[in-house]
């Protein structure tokens, strides 16, 4: 900074203002300092800056599954809030592995980030370690998750309502034999989507639950094979998948086997990722406000980290929407 100041003919304090509060610097001075920075190739030392300030300018994010486009969209919202606050985002993937999640939280405890955003592998898992982060002054906000025992802020979507929307839509189309494909059921979102569906079915309806070890296209194709191999009179006429990746896998298998969607099997997914609308048969889905969820979670975290006046812990619950497309639009006769 001294070299930049000497070349630009200004004080070190003016260089600092250019870097941190450029609106306070006269335009001609701003230009000279920036030219000197460019000429010298100066890059400020972020670590030293954080040490002087006594706190990090980094928030850590632990996503549940970065193979799922849902979380990529959520992260876009996180980055929007972070950029507005001049904060850096570091993203980690727990990959639904509780052991990996524990290791990441231990690293955060050592590195002392500004705050942590996390979708826990299990809603009641890692409570002790999350509590230790909070005790050390590192705020934690859960996204796509409830607050758990740690308290604090959390941002989620009403997944029970999402299941109800899917169930009502299928019943309105005449379906009475409906399958739910999802898992593992240790994941709250999966359980609540199944429960929402079950809650709107009538006494004469049949619900077939197909448990899955994971929510991927591959497991969706397995679901498709299981359904296709059933005798037509026993086969569900519709399947509600716990996410869009599973729904895409089911659709692929139906296509390979020459079965028609939705005439032979109606399919509805969850999340409404971009691939849902772009599928060979556009998929109906339950839409979550993904970027809004991420931006809200990051904003709450930054408010708490910066001790904003009047900040109170909040549990923000967004409402999902039904997006009906070709994969469920045909009606069938009630069985």
Tab-separated table of C-alpha atoms in Angstrom:
chain	number	residue	atom	x	y	z
A	1	UNK	CA	0.000	0.000	0.000
A	2	UNK	CA	2.934	2.338	0.707
A	3	UNK	CA	4.283	1.747	-2.809
A	4	UNK	CA	0.854	2.463	-4.311
A	5	UNK	CA	0.585	5.648	-2.244
A	6	UNK	CA	4.068	6.800	-3.297
A	7	UNK	CA	3.390	6.194	-6.999
A	8	UNK	CA	-0.017	7.920	-6.877
A	9	UNK	CA	1.256	10.800	-4.729
A	10	UNK	CA	-1.290	10.255	-1.958
A	11	UNK	CA	-1.330	9.014	1.636
A	12	UNK	CA	-1.700	5.371	2.683
A	13	UNK	CA	-5.035	6.373	4.220
A	14	UNK	CA	-6.275	7.533	0.835
A	15	UNK	CA	-5.287	4.189	-0.708
A	16	UNK	CA	-7.246	2.474	2.058
A	17	UNK	CA	-10.283	4.625	1.271
A	18	UNK	CA	-10.033	3.757	-2.420
A	19	UNK	CA	-10.043	0.059	-1.521
A	20	UNK	CA	-12.740	0.173	1.125
A	21	UNK	CA	-14.749	3.407	0.765
A	22	UNK	CA	-14.270	4.648	-2.811
A	23	UNK	CA	-17.336	6.902	-2.587
A	24	UNK	CA	-15.334	9.131	-0.189
A	25	UNK	CA	-12.523	9.767	-2.695
A	26	UNK	CA	-12.433	12.527	-5.347
A	27	UNK	CA	-12.729	11.151	-8.902
A	28	UNK	CA	-9.266	12.331	-10.027
A	29	UNK	CA	-7.597	10.848	-6.950
A	30	UNK	CA	-9.572	7.625	-7.370
A	31	UNK	CA	-8.328	7.344	-10.950
A	32	UNK	CA	-4.665	7.927	-9.989
A	33	UNK	CA	-4.726	5.376	-7.195
A	34	UNK	CA	-6.424	2.751	-9.344
A	35	UNK	CA	-3.861	3.317	-12.110
A	36	UNK	CA	-1.059	2.839	-9.569
A	37	UNK	CA	-2.683	-0.352	-8.288
A	38	UNK	CA	-2.948	-1.675	-11.838
A	39	UNK	CA	0.633	-0.724	-12.691
A	40	UNK	CA	2.099	-2.339	-9.567
A	41	UNK	CA	-0.154	-5.386	-9.695
A	42	UNK	CA	-1.174	-4.806	-6.089
A	43	UNK	CA	-3.562	-7.327	-4.481
A	44	UNK	CA	-4.535	-6.657	-0.891
A	45	UNK	CA	-3.922	-9.343	1.718
A	46	UNK	CA	-7.383	-10.537	2.709
A	47	UNK	CA	-6.088	-12.658	5.588
A	48	UNK	CA	-4.237	-9.735	7.136
A	49	UNK	CA	-7.277	-7.538	6.683
A	50	UNK	CA	-9.419	-10.078	8.524
A	51	UNK	CA	-6.885	-10.352	11.336
A	52	UNK	CA	-6.891	-6.591	11.804
A	53	UNK	CA	-10.666	-6.490	11.736
A	54	UNK	CA	-10.855	-9.393	14.188
A	55	UNK	CA	-13.307	-11.401	12.089
A	56	UNK	CA	-13.604	-13.342	8.861
A	57	UNK	CA	-15.363	-12.162	5.711
A	58	UNK	CA	-16.190	-15.713	4.647
A	59	UNK	CA	-19.371	-17.683	5.156
A	60	UNK	CA	-19.256	-21.442	4.878
A	61	UNK	CA	-22.026	-23.393	3.157
A	62	UNK	CA	-22.564	-27.120	3.651
A	63	UNK	CA	-24.910	-28.382	0.946
A	64	UNK	CA	-26.564	-31.770	1.226
A	65	UNK	CA	-26.048	-32.895	-2.375
A	66	UNK	CA	-24.418	-30.765	-5.069
A	67	UNK	CA	-25.311	-33.397	-7.664
A	68	UNK	CA	-28.894	-32.153	-7.294
A	69	UNK	CA	-29.500	-28.972	-9.350
A	70	UNK	CA	-31.853	-27.778	-6.585
A	71	UNK	CA	-28.863	-26.895	-4.395
A	72	UNK	CA	-27.059	-25.129	-7.239
A	73	UNK	CA	-30.050	-22.809	-7.610
A	74	UNK	CA	-30.146	-22.232	-3.839
A	75	UNK	CA	-26.456	-21.274	-3.945
A	76	UNK	CA	-27.164	-18.639	-6.586
A	77	UNK	CA	-29.416	-16.945	-4.058
A	78	UNK	CA	-26.740	-17.228	-1.352
A	79	UNK	CA	-24.182	-15.604	-3.650
A	80	UNK	CA	-26.541	-12.725	-4.456
A	81	UNK	CA	-26.834	-11.794	-0.768
A	82	UNK	CA	-23.122	-12.343	-0.155
A	83	UNK	CA	-22.029	-10.114	-3.039
A	84	UNK	CA	-24.203	-7.292	-1.790
A	85	UNK	CA	-22.463	-7.557	1.589
A	86	UNK	CA	-18.935	-7.947	0.120
A	87	UNK	CA	-18.629	-11.387	1.693
A	88	UNK	CA	-17.006	-14.476	0.179
A	89	UNK	CA	-18.853	-17.807	-0.020
A	90	UNK	CA	-17.050	-21.132	0.415
A	91	UNK	CA	-19.177	-24.127	-0.576
A	92	UNK	CA	-18.744	-27.682	0.673
A	93	UNK	CA	-20.689	-30.829	-0.165
A	94	UNK	CA	-21.579	-33.238	2.638
A	95	UNK	CA	-22.871	-35.649	-0.032
A	96	UNK	CA	-25.431	-36.894	2.504
A	97	UNK	CA	-22.552	-38.331	4.577
A	98	UNK	CA	-22.884	-37.643	8.312
A	99	UNK	CA	-19.176	-38.336	8.901
A	100	UNK	CA	-18.107	-35.874	6.231
A	101	UNK	CA	-20.515	-33.315	7.649
A	102	UNK	CA	-18.985	-33.716	11.117
A	103	UNK	CA	-15.495	-33.137	9.697
A	104	UNK	CA	-16.582	-29.970	7.917
A	105	UNK	CA	-18.151	-28.566	11.077
A	106	UNK	CA	-14.964	-29.313	12.994
A	107	UNK	CA	-13.005	-27.364	10.380
A	108	UNK	CA	-15.389	-24.420	10.725
A	109	UNK	CA	-14.895	-24.480	14.482
A	110	UNK	CA	-11.158	-24.115	13.937
A	111	UNK	CA	-11.265	-21.561	11.106
A	112	UNK	CA	-13.932	-19.273	12.616
A	113	UNK	CA	-15.885	-18.132	9.522
A	114	UNK	CA	-18.327	-15.245	9.707
A	115	UNK	CA	-21.164	-17.769	9.792
A	116	UNK	CA	-22.340	-21.150	8.515
A	117	UNK	CA	-25.265	-22.136	6.301
A	118	UNK	CA	-26.124	-25.821	6.408
A	119	UNK	CA	-28.645	-28.400	5.340
A	120	UNK	CA	-27.928	-31.158	7.883
A	121	UNK	CA	-27.800	-34.776	6.773
A	122	UNK	CA	-30.230	-35.525	9.602
A	123	UNK	CA	-32.407	-32.812	11.082
A	124	UNK	CA	-31.412	-33.800	14.611
A	125	UNK	CA	-27.830	-34.694	13.772
A	126	UNK	CA	-24.699	-32.788	14.804
A	127	UNK	CA	-26.624	-30.707	17.342
A	128	UNK	CA	-23.708	-30.644	19.786
A	129	UNK	CA	-21.208	-29.434	17.192
A	130	UNK	CA	-23.607	-26.824	15.820
A	131	UNK	CA	-24.193	-25.611	19.371
A	132	UNK	CA	-20.435	-25.275	19.855
A	133	UNK	CA	-20.195	-23.088	16.761
A	134	UNK	CA	-22.925	-20.811	18.099
A	135	UNK	CA	-21.231	-20.689	21.523
A	136	UNK	CA	-18.040	-19.491	19.818
A	137	UNK	CA	-19.895	-16.634	18.187
A	138	UNK	CA	-20.285	-18.291	14.776
A	139	UNK	CA	-23.957	-18.022	13.809
A	140	UNK	CA	-25.623	-20.978	12.099
A	141	UNK	CA	-28.627	-20.790	9.773
A	142	UNK	CA	-30.228	-23.938	8.429
A	143	UNK	CA	-31.609	-23.851	4.902
A	144	UNK	CA	-34.093	-26.329	3.479
A	145	UNK	CA	-34.331	-27.522	7.067
A	146	UNK	CA	-36.009	-26.828	10.406
A	147	UNK	CA	-34.160	-25.100	13.246
A	148	UNK	CA	-33.684	-28.230	15.350
A	149	UNK	CA	-32.564	-28.029	18.954
A	150	UNK	CA	-29.882	-25.399	18.305
A	151	UNK	CA	-32.474	-22.702	17.745
A	152	UNK	CA	-31.417	-19.804	15.565
A	153	UNK	CA	-32.777	-18.993	12.144
A	154	UNK	CA	-33.955	-21.498	9.574
A	155	UNK	CA	-35.419	-21.309	6.084
A	156	UNK	CA	-37.456	-24.128	4.593
A	157	UNK	CA	-40.339	-24.999	2.301
A	158	UNK	CA	-43.635	-26.498	3.486
A	159	UNK	CA	-43.043	-30.007	2.169
A	160	UNK	CA	-46.253	-31.385	3.671
A	161	UNK	CA	-48.158	-28.865	1.566
A	162	UNK	CA	-46.074	-29.877	-1.448
A	163	UNK	CA	-47.138	-33.493	-0.976
A	164	UNK	CA	-50.769	-32.435	-0.660
A	165	UNK	CA	-50.582	-30.391	-3.864
A	166	UNK	CA	-49.219	-33.399	-5.745
A	167	UNK	CA	-51.835	-35.745	-4.295
A	168	UNK	CA	-54.771	-33.446	-5.007
A	169	UNK	CA	-53.572	-32.885	-8.553
A	170	UNK	CA	-53.344	-36.610	-9.248
A	171	UNK	CA	-56.716	-37.355	-7.684
A	172	UNK	CA	-58.324	-34.570	-9.720
A	173	UNK	CA	-56.990	-36.381	-12.798
A	174	UNK	CA	-58.816	-39.536	-11.696
A	175	UNK	CA	-55.892	-41.482	-10.197
A	176	UNK	CA	-56.715	-43.818	-7.332
A	177	UNK	CA	-53.679	-46.117	-7.432
A	178	UNK	CA	-50.740	-43.860	-6.643
A	179	UNK	CA	-47.120	-44.660	-5.824
A	180	UNK	CA	-44.667	-42.545	-3.844
A	181	UNK	CA	-40.976	-43.012	-4.685
A	182	UNK	CA	-38.412	-41.521	-2.326
A	183	UNK	CA	-35.870	-42.065	0.394
A	184	UNK	CA	-34.128	-42.450	2.640
A	185	UNK	CA	-36.927	-41.694	5.085
A	186	UNK	CA	-34.437	-40.385	7.637
A	187	UNK	CA	-34.549	-37.219	5.501
A	188	UNK	CA	-37.315	-34.960	6.806
A	189	UNK	CA	-38.206	-33.570	3.395
A	190	UNK	CA	-38.860	-37.051	2.003
A	191	UNK	CA	-41.034	-38.047	4.962
A	192	UNK	CA	-43.094	-34.881	4.822
A	193	UNK	CA	-43.695	-35.113	1.069
A	194	UNK	CA	-44.926	-38.691	1.515
A	195	UNK	CA	-47.097	-37.714	4.499
A	196	UNK	CA	-48.637	-34.810	2.602
A	197	UNK	CA	-49.591	-37.140	-0.230
A	198	UNK	CA	-51.020	-39.767	2.121
A	199	UNK	CA	-53.078	-37.138	3.920
A	200	UNK	CA	-55.211	-36.290	0.887
A	201	UNK	CA	-55.954	-39.836	-0.304
A	202	UNK	CA	-59.419	-41.281	0.195
A	203	UNK	CA	-60.311	-44.560	1.944
A	204	UNK	CA	-60.646	-46.377	-1.380
A	205	UNK	CA	-57.340	-45.095	-2.753
A	206	UNK	CA	-54.217	-47.244	-2.820
A	207	UNK	CA	-50.812	-45.815	-1.890
A	208	UNK	CA	-47.711	-47.838	-2.781
A	209	UNK	CA	-44.530	-46.567	-1.127
A	210	UNK	CA	-41.321	-47.407	-2.988
A	211	UNK	CA	-38.366	-46.724	-0.644
A	212	UNK	CA	-35.113	-45.569	-2.219
A	213	UNK	CA	-31.565	-45.351	-0.867
A	214	UNK	CA	-30.982	-42.113	-2.752
A	215	UNK	CA	-32.735	-39.552	-4.961
A	216	UNK	CA	-31.033	-39.892	-8.332
A	217	UNK	CA	-31.877	-40.586	-11.953
A	218	UNK	CA	-30.506	-44.123	-11.513
A	219	UNK	CA	-32.834	-44.928	-8.614
A	220	UNK	CA	-35.680	-43.419	-10.632
A	221	UNK	CA	-35.001	-45.886	-13.422
A	222	UNK	CA	-35.160	-48.683	-10.854
A	223	UNK	CA	-38.578	-47.398	-9.792
A	224	UNK	CA	-39.654	-47.336	-13.429
A	225	UNK	CA	-38.633	-50.987	-13.876
A	226	UNK	CA	-40.494	-52.067	-10.743
A	227	UNK	CA	-43.677	-50.341	-11.858
A	228	UNK	CA	-43.456	-51.486	-15.490
A	229	UNK	CA	-43.039	-55.127	-14.508
A	230	UNK	CA	-46.273	-55.196	-12.498
A	231	UNK	CA	-49.404	-56.601	-14.165
A	232	UNK	CA	-51.440	-53.726	-15.675
A	233	UNK	CA	-54.305	-54.278	-13.214
A	234	UNK	CA	-51.951	-53.943	-10.232
A	235	UNK	CA	-49.752	-51.206	-11.612
A	236	UNK	CA	-50.088	-47.699	-10.104
A	237	UNK	CA	-51.538	-45.268	-12.602
A	238	UNK	CA	-49.459	-42.390	-11.209
A	239	UNK	CA	-46.222	-41.907	-9.289
A	240	UNK	CA	-45.198	-38.954	-7.131
A	241	UNK	CA	-41.399	-38.776	-6.958
A	242	UNK	CA	-39.593	-37.097	-4.043
A	243	UNK	CA	-37.527	-35.032	-6.475
A	244	UNK	CA	-37.246	-34.321	-10.182
A	245	UNK	CA	-34.152	-36.476	-10.707
A	246	UNK	CA	-36.111	-39.572	-9.670
A	247	UNK	CA	-39.017	-38.478	-11.896
A	248	UNK	CA	-36.670	-38.104	-14.880
A	249	UNK	CA	-35.339	-41.628	-14.265
A	250	UNK	CA	-38.879	-43.044	-14.190
A	251	UNK	CA	-39.688	-41.226	-17.422
A	252	UNK	CA	-36.572	-42.630	-19.101
A	253	UNK	CA	-37.508	-46.183	-18.147
A	254	UNK	CA	-41.107	-45.781	-19.316
A	255	UNK	CA	-39.846	-44.521	-22.664
A	256	UNK	CA	-37.403	-47.417	-23.063
A	257	UNK	CA	-40.170	-49.921	-22.364
A	258	UNK	CA	-42.616	-48.339	-24.774
A	259	UNK	CA	-45.039	-47.250	-22.052
A	260	UNK	CA	-46.820	-43.943	-22.506
A	261	UNK	CA	-46.644	-40.979	-20.131
A	262	UNK	CA	-49.171	-40.019	-18.895
A	263	UNK	CA	-51.570	-42.549	-20.519
A	264	UNK	CA	-49.913	-45.600	-18.891
A	265	UNK	CA	-48.288	-43.803	-15.985
A	266	UNK	CA	-48.582	-40.189	-14.853
A	267	UNK	CA	-45.421	-38.774	-13.257
A	268	UNK	CA	-44.977	-35.772	-10.989
A	269	UNK	CA	-41.688	-34.668	-9.427
A	270	UNK	CA	-40.521	-32.124	-6.866
A	271	UNK	CA	-38.285	-29.000	-7.077
A	272	UNK	CA	-39.096	-27.973	-10.678
A	273	UNK	CA	-35.472	-27.898	-11.798
A	274	UNK	CA	-34.831	-26.702	-15.355
A	275	UNK	CA	-34.566	-30.271	-16.651
A	276	UNK	CA	-38.191	-30.957	-15.651
A	277	UNK	CA	-39.632	-28.607	-18.261
A	278	UNK	CA	-37.033	-29.686	-20.841
A	279	UNK	CA	-37.717	-33.445	-20.575
A	280	UNK	CA	-38.953	-35.372	-23.620
A	281	UNK	CA	-42.349	-35.387	-21.909
A	282	UNK	CA	-42.393	-32.153	-19.882
A	283	UNK	CA	-42.702	-33.152	-16.243
A	284	UNK	CA	-45.203	-31.803	-13.773
A	285	UNK	CA	-43.471	-30.781	-10.562
A	286	UNK	CA	-43.858	-29.050	-7.214
A	287	UNK	CA	-41.880	-25.836	-7.509
A	288	UNK	CA	-39.756	-24.523	-4.654
A	289	UNK	CA	-38.521	-20.881	-4.618
A	290	UNK	CA	-34.912	-22.054	-4.706
A	291	UNK	CA	-32.968	-18.828	-5.188
A	292	UNK	CA	-35.241	-16.940	-2.797
A	293	UNK	CA	-34.657	-19.635	-0.194
A	294	UNK	CA	-30.875	-19.247	-0.498
A	295	UNK	CA	-30.911	-15.450	-0.520
A	296	UNK	CA	-33.160	-15.315	2.548
A	297	UNK	CA	-30.978	-17.772	4.459
A	298	UNK	CA	-27.817	-15.799	3.687
A	299	UNK	CA	-29.472	-12.485	4.590
A	300	UNK	CA	-30.552	-13.841	7.977
A	301	UNK	CA	-27.036	-15.148	8.595
A	302	UNK	CA	-25.433	-11.812	7.715
A	303	UNK	CA	-27.875	-9.932	9.923
A	304	UNK	CA	-26.974	-12.126	12.868
A	305	UNK	CA	-23.233	-12.107	12.145
A	306	UNK	CA	-23.190	-8.313	11.965
A	307	UNK	CA	-25.363	-8.000	15.087
A	308	UNK	CA	-27.961	-6.005	13.178
A	309	UNK	CA	-30.194	-3.948	15.434
A	310	UNK	CA	-33.427	-5.717	16.205
A	311	UNK	CA	-32.370	-9.053	14.692
A	312	UNK	CA	-34.568	-11.865	15.965
A	313	UNK	CA	-34.295	-15.544	15.169
A	314	UNK	CA	-36.878	-16.459	12.560
A	315	UNK	CA	-38.213	-19.619	11.004
A	316	UNK	CA	-39.112	-18.673	7.419
A	317	UNK	CA	-41.384	-21.162	5.667
A	318	UNK	CA	-41.996	-20.714	1.939
A	319	UNK	CA	-45.024	-22.133	0.129
A	320	UNK	CA	-44.488	-24.450	-2.847
A	321	UNK	CA	-46.511	-24.285	-6.061
A	322	UNK	CA	-47.836	-26.903	-8.440
A	323	UNK	CA	-46.564	-26.671	-12.019
A	324	UNK	CA	-48.729	-28.949	-14.172
A	325	UNK	CA	-47.256	-30.152	-17.475
A	326	UNK	CA	-47.796	-32.929	-19.994
A	327	UNK	CA	-46.718	-35.800	-17.718
A	328	UNK	CA	-49.946	-35.545	-15.673
A	329	UNK	CA	-52.416	-33.542	-17.760
A	330	UNK	CA	-54.482	-36.441	-19.147
A	331	UNK	CA	-57.432	-37.595	-17.069
A	332	UNK	CA	-58.274	-41.243	-16.499
A	333	UNK	CA	-61.445	-42.917	-15.414
A	334	UNK	CA	-61.705	-43.514	-11.668
A	335	UNK	CA	-61.001	-47.101	-10.691
